[in-house]
Amino acid sequence: MTDKVTHAQAVMPSLPHAQSLGMIVDQMSAGSAAITMPYDPRLIGDPATGVLHGGAISALMDTASGAAVMCHPSAPAATATLDLRIDYMRPATPGQAITARAVCHHVTRTVAFVRVTATDADESRPVAMGTGTFTLERPSA
Amino acid sequence: MTRKPPEPVEIVKSRREAALARLIAGVPYIGFLGARFDRRGDELTAVLPFHPSLIGNPTIPALHGGATAAFLEVAAIIELAWSSLWQDMEEGRIDPAAETFPALPKTITFTVDYLRSGLPRDAYARATVTRSGRRFATVQVEAWQDNRAKPFAQATAHFLMPDP
């Protein structure tokens, strides 16, 4: 189990798209993961305000959710997103890093259910919240 | 009553191209993803040329779900902005070279369904504005790769329209 977390933590930064977005793993433990994406002008959605594009935040939330599934105690062999719904509650403050915290709160034999929250420096007011379902591939016995 | 002669095609085309380019240039993230837009009249197709940095899982390899979601969101937002400025653009009320340009809609909710894994190939997306109101708009978007009849992802998005 601890090996699984260490493994997932080691694999994460080698995912090309996560790497190109500059994602850093803060924490991974039994079914929960926190990943941070630094502010980067290339990821801006609206140059007039400097606010990050929703797509970059979606990518971060998807990655954190997948990481939470991978380190679930059921030790899945692999996972893929089935669907992800994201509500954008307010624009992210320009210049601040975004952290996504995901919890894989339930798994069945084939499906994992995840809740995910994205915050900037003001952690009391989330930037976005999401719910996702992921496929769960059990390790072959 | 005399009818106005139709505008020369080059003028119409260059005005449309300039307005679309201005819209896309307004979103740096589109450049980061490497997406572009093909235009046929008012119909837009978003194109995401394959690039290794879009890979999520190198062992399969498959496109990152986040890259796919971002591509769909970009396709939806540009389609919505494009269709809402179309009339003003056609009637010459919008100058693509002007300092200010209509603001983009803001995403309220974005729901993406992954139908099959994204291959390491180019991807395409087309969006449809299902409802466009004064304050809110709803857009559906579908993405495919080699085969148009086999979409690999679809999404529904609700947007807050900018103040007029």
mmCIF file of N, CA and C in Angstrom, chain A residues 7-141:
data_model
loop_
_atom_site.group_PDB
_atom_site.id
_atom_site.type_symbol
_atom_site.label_atom_id
_atom_site.label_comp_id
_atom_site.label_asym_id
_atom_site.label_seq_id
_atom_site.Cartn_x
_atom_site.Cartn_y
_atom_site.Cartn_z
ATOM 1 N N HIS A 7 4.965 4.698 -5.458
ATOM 2 C CA HIS A 7 5.020 4.474 -6.901
ATOM 3 C C HIS A 7 4.227 5.551 -7.645
ATOM 4 N N ALA A 8 2.988 5.777 -7.170
ATOM 5 C CA ALA A 8 2.126 6.777 -7.813
ATOM 6 C C ALA A 8 2.782 8.151 -7.760
ATOM 7 N N GLN A 9 3.411 8.448 -6.621
ATOM 8 C CA GLN A 9 4.069 9.737 -6.442
ATOM 9 C C GLN A 9 5.251 9.892 -7.411
ATOM 10 N N ALA A 10 5.938 8.774 -7.649
ATOM 11 C CA ALA A 10 7.091 8.798 -8.535
ATOM 12 C C ALA A 10 6.658 8.938 -9.993
ATOM 13 N N VAL A 11 5.504 8.314 -10.334
ATOM 14 C CA VAL A 11 5.046 8.303 -11.724
ATOM 15 C C VAL A 11 4.466 9.659 -12.128
ATOM 16 N N MET A 12 3.768 10.292 -11.175
ATOM 17 C CA MET A 12 3.036 11.525 -11.475
ATOM 18 C C MET A 12 3.815 12.561 -12.292
ATOM 19 N N PRO A 13 5.011 12.975 -11.813
ATOM 20 C CA PRO A 13 5.699 14.043 -12.550
ATOM 21 C C PRO A 13 6.144 13.609 -13.949
ATOM 22 N N SER A 14 6.123 12.294 -14.218
ATOM 23 C CA SER A 14 6.570 11.840 -15.530
ATOM 24 C C SER A 14 5.417 11.831 -16.542
ATOM 25 N N LEU A 15 4.221 12.196 -16.114
ATOM 26 C CA LEU A 15 3.111 12.308 -17.059
ATOM 27 C C LEU A 15 3.328 13.594 -17.862
ATOM 28 N N PRO A 16 3.541 13.463 -19.180
ATOM 29 C CA PRO A 16 3.970 14.632 -19.949
ATOM 30 C C PRO A 16 3.085 15.870 -19.791
ATOM 31 N N HIS A 17 1.752 15.668 -19.827
ATOM 32 C CA HIS A 17 0.903 16.871 -19.782
ATOM 33 C C HIS A 17 0.931 17.514 -18.399
ATOM 34 N N ALA A 18 0.997 16.686 -17.359
ATOM 35 C CA ALA A 18 1.082 17.218 -15.993
ATOM 36 C C ALA A 18 2.375 18.002 -15.841
ATOM 37 N N GLN A 19 3.429 17.482 -16.458
ATOM 38 C CA GLN A 19 4.736 18.131 -16.388
ATOM 39 C C GLN A 19 4.727 19.468 -17.135
ATOM 40 N N SER A 20 4.075 19.473 -18.315
ATOM 41 C CA SER A 20 4.106 20.724 -19.082
ATOM 42 C C SER A 20 3.273 21.807 -18.397
ATOM 43 N N LEU A 21 2.341 21.405 -17.535
ATOM 44 C CA LEU A 21 1.585 22.395 -16.771
ATOM 45 C C LEU A 21 2.283 22.737 -15.455
ATOM 46 N N GLY A 22 3.432 22.106 -15.194
ATOM 47 C CA GLY A 22 4.224 22.427 -14.003
ATOM 48 C C GLY A 22 3.668 21.879 -12.699
ATOM 49 N N MET A 23 2.872 20.806 -12.768
ATOM 50 C CA MET A 23 2.217 20.284 -11.554
ATOM 51 C C MET A 23 3.203 19.645 -10.580
ATOM 52 N N ILE A 24 2.939 19.883 -9.285
ATOM 53 C CA ILE A 24 3.774 19.341 -8.212
ATOM 54 C C ILE A 24 2.865 18.560 -7.255
ATOM 55 N N VAL A 25 3.286 17.355 -6.892
ATOM 56 C CA VAL A 25 2.500 16.560 -5.940
ATOM 57 C C VAL A 25 2.806 17.052 -4.530
ATOM 58 N N ASP A 26 1.775 17.479 -3.792
ATOM 59 C CA ASP A 26 1.963 17.919 -2.411
ATOM 60 C C ASP A 26 1.808 16.745 -1.461
ATOM 61 N N GLN A 27 0.808 15.953 -1.750
ATOM 62 C CA GLN A 27 0.489 14.884 -0.809
ATOM 63 C C GLN A 27 -0.304 13.798 -1.522
ATOM 64 N N MET A 28 -0.007 12.538 -1.171
ATOM 65 C CA MET A 28 -0.807 11.417 -1.673
ATOM 66 C C MET A 28 -0.876 10.401 -0.566
ATOM 67 N N SER A 29 -2.087 10.009 -0.192
ATOM 68 C CA SER A 29 -2.237 8.970 0.822
ATOM 69 C C SER A 29 -3.576 8.315 0.591
ATOM 70 N N ALA A 30 -3.755 7.140 1.147
ATOM 71 C CA ALA A 30 -4.974 6.347 0.998
ATOM 72 C C ALA A 30 -6.183 7.089 0.412
ATOM 73 N N GLY A 31 -6.294 7.099 -0.888
ATOM 74 C CA GLY A 31 -7.486 7.640 -1.537
ATOM 75 C C GLY A 31 -7.599 9.156 -1.555
ATOM 76 N N SER A 32 -6.520 9.868 -1.214
ATOM 77 C CA SER A 32 -6.607 11.325 -1.345
ATOM 78 C C SER A 32 -5.304 11.868 -1.920
ATOM 79 N N ALA A 33 -5.421 12.954 -2.657
ATOM 80 C CA ALA A 33 -4.238 13.536 -3.303
ATOM 81 C C ALA A 33 -4.376 15.043 -3.373
ATOM 82 N N ALA A 34 -3.269 15.749 -3.218
ATOM 83 C CA ALA A 34 -3.235 17.201 -3.389
ATOM 84 C C ALA A 34 -2.124 17.521 -4.375
ATOM 85 N N ILE A 35 -2.469 18.285 -5.417
ATOM 86 C CA ILE A 35 -1.498 18.643 -6.448
ATOM 87 C C ILE A 35 -1.593 20.147 -6.702
ATOM 88 N N THR A 36 -0.423 20.779 -6.835
ATOM 89 C CA THR A 36 -0.366 22.226 -7.037
ATOM 90 C C THR A 36 0.151 22.552 -8.429
ATOM 91 N N MET A 37 -0.446 23.583 -9.026
ATOM 92 C CA MET A 37 -0.004 24.077 -10.326
ATOM 93 C C MET A 37 0.371 25.544 -10.151
ATOM 94 N N PRO A 38 1.643 25.895 -10.370
ATOM 95 C CA PRO A 38 2.061 27.295 -10.196
ATOM 96 C C PRO A 38 1.392 28.200 -11.228
ATOM 97 N N TYR A 39 1.277 29.473 -10.899
ATOM 98 C CA TYR A 39 0.731 30.450 -11.850
ATOM 99 C C TYR A 39 1.700 30.585 -13.025
ATOM 100 N N ASP A 40 1.171 30.603 -14.236
ATOM 101 C CA ASP A 40 2.008 30.686 -15.433
ATOM 102 C C ASP A 40 1.263 31.533 -16.477
ATOM 103 N N PRO A 41 1.886 32.617 -16.959
ATOM 104 C CA PRO A 41 1.207 33.501 -17.921
ATOM 105 C C PRO A 41 0.725 32.781 -19.181
ATOM 106 N N ARG A 42 1.364 31.642 -19.529
ATOM 107 C CA ARG A 42 0.930 30.912 -20.728
ATOM 108 C C ARG A 42 -0.450 30.288 -20.546
ATOM 109 N N LEU A 43 -0.887 30.160 -19.294
ATOM 110 C CA LEU A 43 -2.157 29.487 -19.013
ATOM 111 C C LEU A 43 -3.308 30.468 -18.820
ATOM 112 N N ILE A 44 -3.050 31.737 -19.136
ATOM 113 C CA ILE A 44 -4.082 32.764 -18.947
ATOM 114 C C ILE A 44 -5.231 32.566 -19.938
ATOM 115 N N GLY A 45 -6.459 32.782 -19.440
ATOM 116 C CA GLY A 45 -7.633 32.717 -20.302
ATOM 117 C C GLY A 45 -8.051 34.101 -20.765
ATOM 118 N N ASP A 46 -7.874 35.092 -19.903
ATOM 119 C CA ASP A 46 -8.301 36.453 -20.218
ATOM 120 C C ASP A 46 -7.163 37.430 -19.895
ATOM 121 N N PRO A 47 -6.440 37.896 -20.933
ATOM 122 C CA PRO A 47 -5.276 38.759 -20.703
ATOM 123 C C PRO A 47 -5.632 40.074 -20.016
ATOM 124 N N ALA A 48 -6.885 40.522 -20.153
ATOM 125 C CA ALA A 48 -7.278 41.791 -19.533
ATOM 126 C C ALA A 48 -7.191 41.697 -18.009
ATOM 127 N N THR A 49 -7.457 40.497 -17.471
ATOM 128 C CA THR A 49 -7.447 40.337 -16.012
ATOM 129 C C THR A 49 -6.285 39.461 -15.538
ATOM 130 N N GLY A 50 -5.711 38.637 -16.429
ATOM 131 C CA GLY A 50 -4.639 37.721 -16.032
ATOM 132 C C GLY A 50 -5.163 36.457 -15.357
ATOM 133 N N VAL A 51 -6.478 36.250 -15.433
ATOM 134 C CA VAL A 51 -7.078 35.072 -14.795
ATOM 135 C C VAL A 51 -6.766 33.813 -15.609
ATOM 136 N N LEU A 52 -6.414 32.713 -14.914
ATOM 137 C CA LEU A 52 -6.093 31.450 -15.573
ATOM 138 C C LEU A 52 -7.301 30.911 -16.331
ATOM 139 N N HIS A 53 -7.050 30.192 -17.419
ATOM 140 C CA HIS A 53 -8.117 29.571 -18.192
ATOM 141 C C HIS A 53 -8.700 28.369 -17.443
ATOM 142 N N GLY A 54 -10.018 28.226 -17.537
ATOM 143 C CA GLY A 54 -10.694 27.104 -16.890
ATOM 144 C C GLY A 54 -10.107 25.764 -17.304
ATOM 145 N N GLY A 55 -9.671 25.666 -18.552
ATOM 146 C CA GLY A 55 -9.126 24.411 -19.058
ATOM 147 C C GLY A 55 -7.916 23.937 -18.269
ATOM 148 N N ALA A 56 -7.051 24.878 -17.864
ATOM 149 C CA ALA A 56 -5.859 24.521 -17.096
ATOM 150 C C ALA A 56 -6.274 24.004 -15.716
ATOM 151 N N ILE A 57 -7.299 24.637 -15.145
ATOM 152 C CA ILE A 57 -7.785 24.217 -13.829
ATOM 153 C C ILE A 57 -8.471 22.854 -13.934
ATOM 154 N N SER A 58 -9.204 22.638 -15.033
ATOM 155 C CA SER A 58 -9.812 21.318 -15.280
ATOM 156 C C SER A 58 -8.738 20.241 -15.334
ATOM 157 N N ALA A 59 -7.657 20.527 -16.050
ATOM 158 C CA ALA A 59 -6.575 19.548 -16.204
ATOM 159 C C ALA A 59 -5.964 19.217 -14.846
ATOM 160 N N LEU A 60 -5.792 20.239 -13.996
ATOM 161 C CA LEU A 60 -5.242 20.020 -12.654
ATOM 162 C C LEU A 60 -6.196 19.167 -11.814
ATOM 163 N N MET A 61 -7.485 19.486 -11.878
ATOM 164 C CA MET A 61 -8.473 18.759 -11.074
ATOM 165 C C MET A 61 -8.615 17.310 -11.538
ATOM 166 N N ASP A 62 -8.518 17.110 -12.855
ATOM 167 C CA ASP A 62 -8.571 15.754 -13.404
ATOM 168 C C ASP A 62 -7.368 14.940 -12.939
ATOM 169 N N THR A 63 -6.192 15.571 -12.950
ATOM 170 C CA THR A 63 -4.967 14.882 -12.536
ATOM 171 C C THR A 63 -5.024 14.505 -11.054
ATOM 172 N N ALA A 64 -5.455 15.457 -10.207
ATOM 173 C CA ALA A 64 -5.545 15.187 -8.772
ATOM 174 C C ALA A 64 -6.561 14.066 -8.505
ATOM 175 N N SER A 65 -7.669 14.076 -9.259
ATOM 176 C CA SER A 65 -8.697 13.050 -9.079
ATOM 177 C C SER A 65 -8.159 11.673 -9.450
ATOM 178 N N GLY A 66 -7.478 11.612 -10.591
ATOM 179 C CA GLY A 66 -6.886 10.340 -11.025
ATOM 180 C C GLY A 66 -5.859 9.838 -10.016
ATOM 181 N N ALA A 67 -5.074 10.771 -9.439
ATOM 182 C CA ALA A 67 -4.062 10.402 -8.438
ATOM 183 C C ALA A 67 -4.733 9.855 -7.177
ATOM 184 N N ALA A 68 -5.866 10.459 -6.786
ATOM 185 C CA ALA A 68 -6.584 9.979 -5.602
ATOM 186 C C ALA A 68 -7.089 8.554 -5.815
ATOM 187 N N VAL A 69 -7.541 8.270 -7.041
ATOM 188 C CA VAL A 69 -8.012 6.907 -7.358
ATOM 189 C C VAL A 69 -6.841 5.932 -7.284
ATOM 190 N N MET A 70 -5.709 6.325 -7.884
ATOM 191 C CA MET A 70 -4.549 5.423 -7.957
ATOM 192 C C MET A 70 -4.002 5.071 -6.579
ATOM 193 N N CYS A 71 -4.160 5.962 -5.588
ATOM 194 C CA CYS A 71 -3.613 5.618 -4.280
ATOM 195 C C CYS A 71 -4.712 5.167 -3.305
ATOM 196 N N HIS A 72 -5.863 4.798 -3.848
ATOM 197 C CA HIS A 72 -6.925 4.225 -3.006
ATOM 198 C C HIS A 72 -6.438 2.877 -2.461
ATOM 199 N N PRO A 73 -6.832 2.540 -1.209
ATOM 200 C CA PRO A 73 -6.358 1.287 -0.609
ATOM 201 C C PRO A 73 -6.679 0.021 -1.426
ATOM 202 N N SER A 74 -7.656 0.108 -2.333
ATOM 203 C CA SER A 74 -7.963 -1.069 -3.162
ATOM 204 C C SER A 74 -6.858 -1.327 -4.190
ATOM 205 N N ALA A 75 -5.858 -0.457 -4.235
ATOM 206 C CA ALA A 75 -4.685 -0.600 -5.100
ATOM 207 C C ALA A 75 -5.018 -0.924 -6.554
ATOM 208 N N PRO A 76 -5.695 0.009 -7.258
ATOM 209 C CA PRO A 76 -6.028 -0.251 -8.656
ATOM 210 C C PRO A 76 -4.779 -0.346 -9.533
ATOM 211 N N ALA A 77 -4.906 -1.105 -10.629
ATOM 212 C CA ALA A 77 -3.769 -1.240 -11.549
ATOM 213 C C ALA A 77 -3.724 -0.041 -12.498
ATOM 214 N N ALA A 78 -4.900 0.487 -12.822
ATOM 215 C CA ALA A 78 -4.967 1.628 -13.734
ATOM 216 C C ALA A 78 -6.309 2.305 -13.578
ATOM 217 N N THR A 79 -6.398 3.539 -14.075
ATOM 218 C CA THR A 79 -7.670 4.268 -14.035
ATOM 219 C C THR A 79 -7.761 5.196 -15.230
ATOM 220 N N ALA A 80 -9.005 5.541 -15.596
ATOM 221 C CA ALA A 80 -9.238 6.534 -16.647
ATOM 222 C C ALA A 80 -10.502 7.299 -16.281
ATOM 223 N N THR A 81 -10.570 8.571 -16.663
ATOM 224 C CA THR A 81 -11.751 9.372 -16.335
ATOM 225 C C THR A 81 -12.941 8.912 -17.165
ATOM 226 N N LEU A 82 -14.087 8.693 -16.497
ATOM 227 C CA LEU A 82 -15.337 8.425 -17.222
ATOM 228 C C LEU A 82 -16.060 9.746 -17.449
ATOM 229 N N ASP A 83 -16.258 10.500 -16.357
ATOM 230 C CA ASP A 83 -16.800 11.844 -16.523
ATOM 231 C C ASP A 83 -16.359 12.724 -15.364
ATOM 232 N N LEU A 84 -16.381 14.010 -15.611
ATOM 233 C CA LEU A 84 -15.946 14.977 -14.609
ATOM 234 C C LEU A 84 -16.791 16.225 -14.790
ATOM 235 N N ARG A 85 -17.452 16.636 -13.702
ATOM 236 C CA ARG A 85 -18.245 17.866 -13.752
ATOM 237 C C ARG A 85 -17.566 18.896 -12.867
ATOM 238 N N ILE A 86 -17.324 20.072 -13.408
ATOM 239 C CA ILE A 86 -16.643 21.110 -12.640
ATOM 240 C C ILE A 86 -17.501 22.368 -12.587
ATOM 241 N N ASP A 87 -17.704 22.885 -11.383
ATOM 242 C CA ASP A 87 -18.388 24.164 -11.202
ATOM 243 C C ASP A 87 -17.332 25.218 -10.893
ATOM 244 N N TYR A 88 -17.318 26.266 -11.684
ATOM 245 C CA TYR A 88 -16.366 27.367 -11.444
ATOM 246 C C TYR A 88 -17.066 28.408 -10.591
ATOM 247 N N MET A 89 -16.574 28.604 -9.372
ATOM 248 C CA MET A 89 -17.284 29.473 -8.449
ATOM 249 C C MET A 89 -16.794 30.920 -8.482
ATOM 250 N N ARG A 90 -15.528 31.097 -8.755
ATOM 251 C CA ARG A 90 -15.006 32.472 -8.862
ATOM 252 C C ARG A 90 -13.707 32.417 -9.663
ATOM 253 N N PRO A 91 -13.295 33.572 -10.245
ATOM 254 C CA PRO A 91 -12.028 33.551 -10.976
ATOM 255 C C PRO A 91 -10.858 33.353 -10.004
ATOM 256 N N ALA A 92 -9.862 32.590 -10.414
ATOM 257 C CA ALA A 92 -8.662 32.405 -9.593
ATOM 258 C C ALA A 92 -7.910 33.735 -9.542
ATOM 259 N N THR A 93 -7.352 34.068 -8.383
ATOM 260 C CA THR A 93 -6.616 35.334 -8.254
ATOM 261 C C THR A 93 -5.320 35.268 -9.074
ATOM 262 N N PRO A 94 -5.110 36.216 -10.008
ATOM 263 C CA PRO A 94 -3.896 36.176 -10.837
ATOM 264 C C PRO A 94 -2.627 36.191 -9.983
ATOM 265 N N GLY A 95 -1.646 35.405 -10.400
ATOM 266 C CA GLY A 95 -0.368 35.369 -9.701
ATOM 267 C C GLY A 95 -0.281 34.292 -8.635
ATOM 268 N N GLN A 96 -1.417 33.697 -8.276
ATOM 269 C CA GLN A 96 -1.393 32.687 -7.216
ATOM 270 C C GLN A 96 -1.451 31.272 -7.786
ATOM 271 N N ALA A 97 -0.739 30.346 -7.129
ATOM 272 C CA ALA A 97 -0.775 28.936 -7.520
ATOM 273 C C ALA A 97 -2.146 28.353 -7.170
ATOM 274 N N ILE A 98 -2.533 27.305 -7.898
ATOM 275 C CA ILE A 98 -3.801 26.625 -7.625
ATOM 276 C C ILE A 98 -3.490 25.232 -7.075
ATOM 277 N N THR A 99 -4.202 24.856 -5.994
ATOM 278 C CA THR A 99 -4.053 23.511 -5.453
ATOM 279 C C THR A 99 -5.375 22.768 -5.583
ATOM 280 N N ALA A 100 -5.303 21.550 -6.126
ATOM 281 C CA ALA A 100 -6.496 20.703 -6.213
ATOM 282 C C ALA A 100 -6.366 19.587 -5.191
ATOM 283 N N ARG A 101 -7.396 19.435 -4.361
ATOM 284 C CA ARG A 101 -7.420 18.351 -3.370
ATOM 285 C C ARG A 101 -8.550 17.406 -3.740
ATOM 286 N N ALA A 102 -8.201 16.142 -3.984
ATOM 287 C CA ALA A 102 -9.199 15.173 -4.429
ATOM 288 C C ALA A 102 -9.318 14.040 -3.420
ATOM 289 N N VAL A 103 -10.534 13.561 -3.243
ATOM 290 C CA VAL A 103 -10.771 12.417 -2.368
ATOM 291 C C VAL A 103 -11.567 11.372 -3.144
ATOM 292 N N CYS A 104 -11.026 10.177 -3.195
ATOM 293 C CA CYS A 104 -11.745 9.058 -3.795
ATOM 294 C C CYS A 104 -12.561 8.438 -2.650
ATOM 295 N N HIS A 105 -13.845 8.811 -2.564
ATOM 296 C CA HIS A 105 -14.631 8.477 -1.367
ATOM 297 C C HIS A 105 -15.350 7.152 -1.455
ATOM 298 N N HIS A 106 -15.443 6.580 -2.653
ATOM 299 C CA HIS A 106 -16.122 5.288 -2.777
ATOM 300 C C HIS A 106 -15.612 4.559 -4.014
ATOM 301 N N VAL A 107 -15.458 3.251 -3.900
ATOM 302 C CA VAL A 107 -15.135 2.457 -5.095
ATOM 303 C C VAL A 107 -16.042 1.235 -5.161
ATOM 304 N N THR A 108 -16.394 0.848 -6.384
ATOM 305 C CA THR A 108 -17.053 -0.442 -6.587
ATOM 306 C C THR A 108 -16.005 -1.322 -7.262
ATOM 307 N N ARG A 109 -16.421 -2.481 -7.776
ATOM 308 C CA ARG A 109 -15.466 -3.380 -8.414
ATOM 309 C C ARG A 109 -14.843 -2.713 -9.652
ATOM 310 N N THR A 110 -15.617 -1.850 -10.331
ATOM 311 C CA THR A 110 -15.146 -1.292 -11.606
ATOM 312 C C THR A 110 -15.105 0.233 -11.674
ATOM 313 N N VAL A 111 -15.750 0.907 -10.712
ATOM 314 C CA VAL A 111 -15.860 2.366 -10.805
ATOM 315 C C VAL A 111 -15.400 3.036 -9.507
ATOM 316 N N ALA A 112 -14.713 4.165 -9.633
ATOM 317 C CA ALA A 112 -14.293 4.957 -8.469
ATOM 318 C C ALA A 112 -14.995 6.310 -8.520
ATOM 319 N N PHE A 113 -15.415 6.807 -7.347
ATOM 320 C CA PHE A 113 -16.128 8.089 -7.251
ATOM 321 C C PHE A 113 -15.251 9.099 -6.522
ATOM 322 N N VAL A 114 -15.149 10.300 -7.090
ATOM 323 C CA VAL A 114 -14.198 11.284 -6.565
ATOM 324 C C VAL A 114 -14.865 12.654 -6.387
ATOM 325 N N ARG A 115 -14.448 13.343 -5.308
ATOM 326 C CA ARG A 115 -14.806 14.758 -5.125
ATOM 327 C C ARG A 115 -13.508 15.545 -5.143
ATOM 328 N N VAL A 116 -13.531 16.719 -5.747
ATOM 329 C CA VAL A 116 -12.295 17.495 -5.867
ATOM 330 C C VAL A 116 -12.585 18.988 -5.713
ATOM 331 N N THR A 117 -11.687 19.666 -5.010
ATOM 332 C CA THR A 117 -11.835 21.108 -4.771
ATOM 333 C C THR A 117 -10.552 21.814 -5.197
ATOM 334 N N ALA A 118 -10.682 22.945 -5.867
ATOM 335 C CA ALA A 118 -9.502 23.729 -6.256
ATOM 336 C C ALA A 118 -9.524 25.066 -5.522
ATOM 337 N N THR A 119 -8.387 25.420 -4.920
ATOM 338 C CA THR A 119 -8.295 26.693 -4.205
ATOM 339 C C THR A 119 -7.036 27.443 -4.639
ATOM 340 N N ASP A 120 -7.073 28.779 -4.469
ATOM 341 C CA ASP A 120 -5.834 29.550 -4.598
ATOM 342 C C ASP A 120 -5.345 29.855 -3.179
ATOM 343 N N ALA A 121 -4.669 30.984 -2.970
ATOM 344 C CA ALA A 121 -4.098 31.253 -1.641
ATOM 345 C C ALA A 121 -5.190 31.385 -0.570
ATOM 346 N N ASP A 122 -6.384 31.845 -0.962
ATOM 347 C CA ASP A 122 -7.490 31.962 -0.008
ATOM 348 C C ASP A 122 -8.247 30.632 0.026
ATOM 349 N N GLU A 123 -7.842 29.761 0.954
ATOM 350 C CA GLU A 123 -8.397 28.407 0.960
ATOM 351 C C GLU A 123 -9.823 28.342 1.483
ATOM 352 N N SER A 124 -10.299 29.460 2.045
ATOM 353 C CA SER A 124 -11.670 29.434 2.581
ATOM 354 C C SER A 124 -12.716 29.621 1.475
ATOM 355 N N ARG A 125 -12.276 30.084 0.301
ATOM 356 C CA ARG A 125 -13.217 30.300 -0.800
ATOM 357 C C ARG A 125 -12.735 29.544 -2.035
ATOM 358 N N PRO A 126 -13.249 28.320 -2.264
ATOM 359 C CA PRO A 126 -12.778 27.531 -3.410
ATOM 360 C C PRO A 126 -12.996 28.256 -4.741
ATOM 361 N N VAL A 127 -12.075 28.007 -5.668
ATOM 362 C CA VAL A 127 -12.169 28.541 -7.017
ATOM 363 C C VAL A 127 -13.124 27.670 -7.834
ATOM 364 N N ALA A 128 -13.021 26.346 -7.635
ATOM 365 C CA ALA A 128 -13.858 25.408 -8.383
ATOM 366 C C ALA A 128 -14.045 24.137 -7.577
ATOM 367 N N MET A 129 -15.172 23.463 -7.813
ATOM 368 C CA MET A 129 -15.413 22.165 -7.180
ATOM 369 C C MET A 129 -15.873 21.193 -8.256
ATOM 370 N N GLY A 130 -15.544 19.923 -8.069
ATOM 371 C CA GLY A 130 -15.904 18.958 -9.089
ATOM 372 C C GLY A 130 -16.278 17.597 -8.521
ATOM 373 N N THR A 131 -16.987 16.831 -9.338
ATOM 374 C CA THR A 131 -17.336 15.449 -9.009
ATOM 375 C C THR A 131 -16.994 14.616 -10.225
ATOM 376 N N GLY A 132 -16.371 13.477 -10.010
ATOM 377 C CA GLY A 132 -16.005 12.652 -11.151
ATOM 378 C C GLY A 132 -16.213 11.173 -10.901
ATOM 379 N N THR A 133 -16.358 10.441 -11.991
ATOM 380 C CA THR A 133 -16.312 8.988 -11.893
ATOM 381 C C THR A 133 -15.154 8.516 -12.764
ATOM 382 N N PHE A 134 -14.480 7.477 -12.278
ATOM 383 C CA PHE A 134 -13.295 6.961 -12.953
ATOM 384 C C PHE A 134 -13.413 5.447 -13.107
ATOM 385 N N THR A 135 -12.826 4.915 -14.164
ATOM 386 C CA THR A 135 -12.790 3.452 -14.286
ATOM 387 C C THR A 135 -11.772 2.938 -13.282
ATOM 388 N N LEU A 136 -11.958 1.699 -12.858
ATOM 389 C CA LEU A 136 -11.043 1.099 -11.889
ATOM 390 C C LEU A 136 -10.630 -0.262 -12.436
ATOM 391 N N GLU A 137 -9.360 -0.366 -12.759
ATOM 392 C CA GLU A 137 -8.898 -1.679 -13.214
ATOM 393 C C GLU A 137 -8.204 -2.369 -12.072
ATOM 394 N N ARG A 138 -8.760 -3.509 -11.681
ATOM 395 C CA ARG A 138 -8.190 -4.272 -10.572
ATOM 396 C C ARG A 138 -6.930 -4.974 -11.045
ATOM 397 N N PRO A 139 -5.929 -5.082 -10.143
ATOM 398 C CA PRO A 139 -4.731 -5.829 -10.542
ATOM 399 C C PRO A 139 -5.103 -7.289 -10.799
ATOM 400 N N SER A 140 -4.513 -7.877 -11.829
ATOM 401 C CA SER A 140 -4.819 -9.287 -12.105
ATOM 402 C C SER A 140 -4.218 -10.133 -10.986
ATOM 403 N N ALA A 141 -5.063 -11.026 -10.442
ATOM 404 C CA ALA A 141 -4.659 -11.815 -9.270
ATOM 405 C C ALA A 141 -3.565 -12.827 -9.621
#
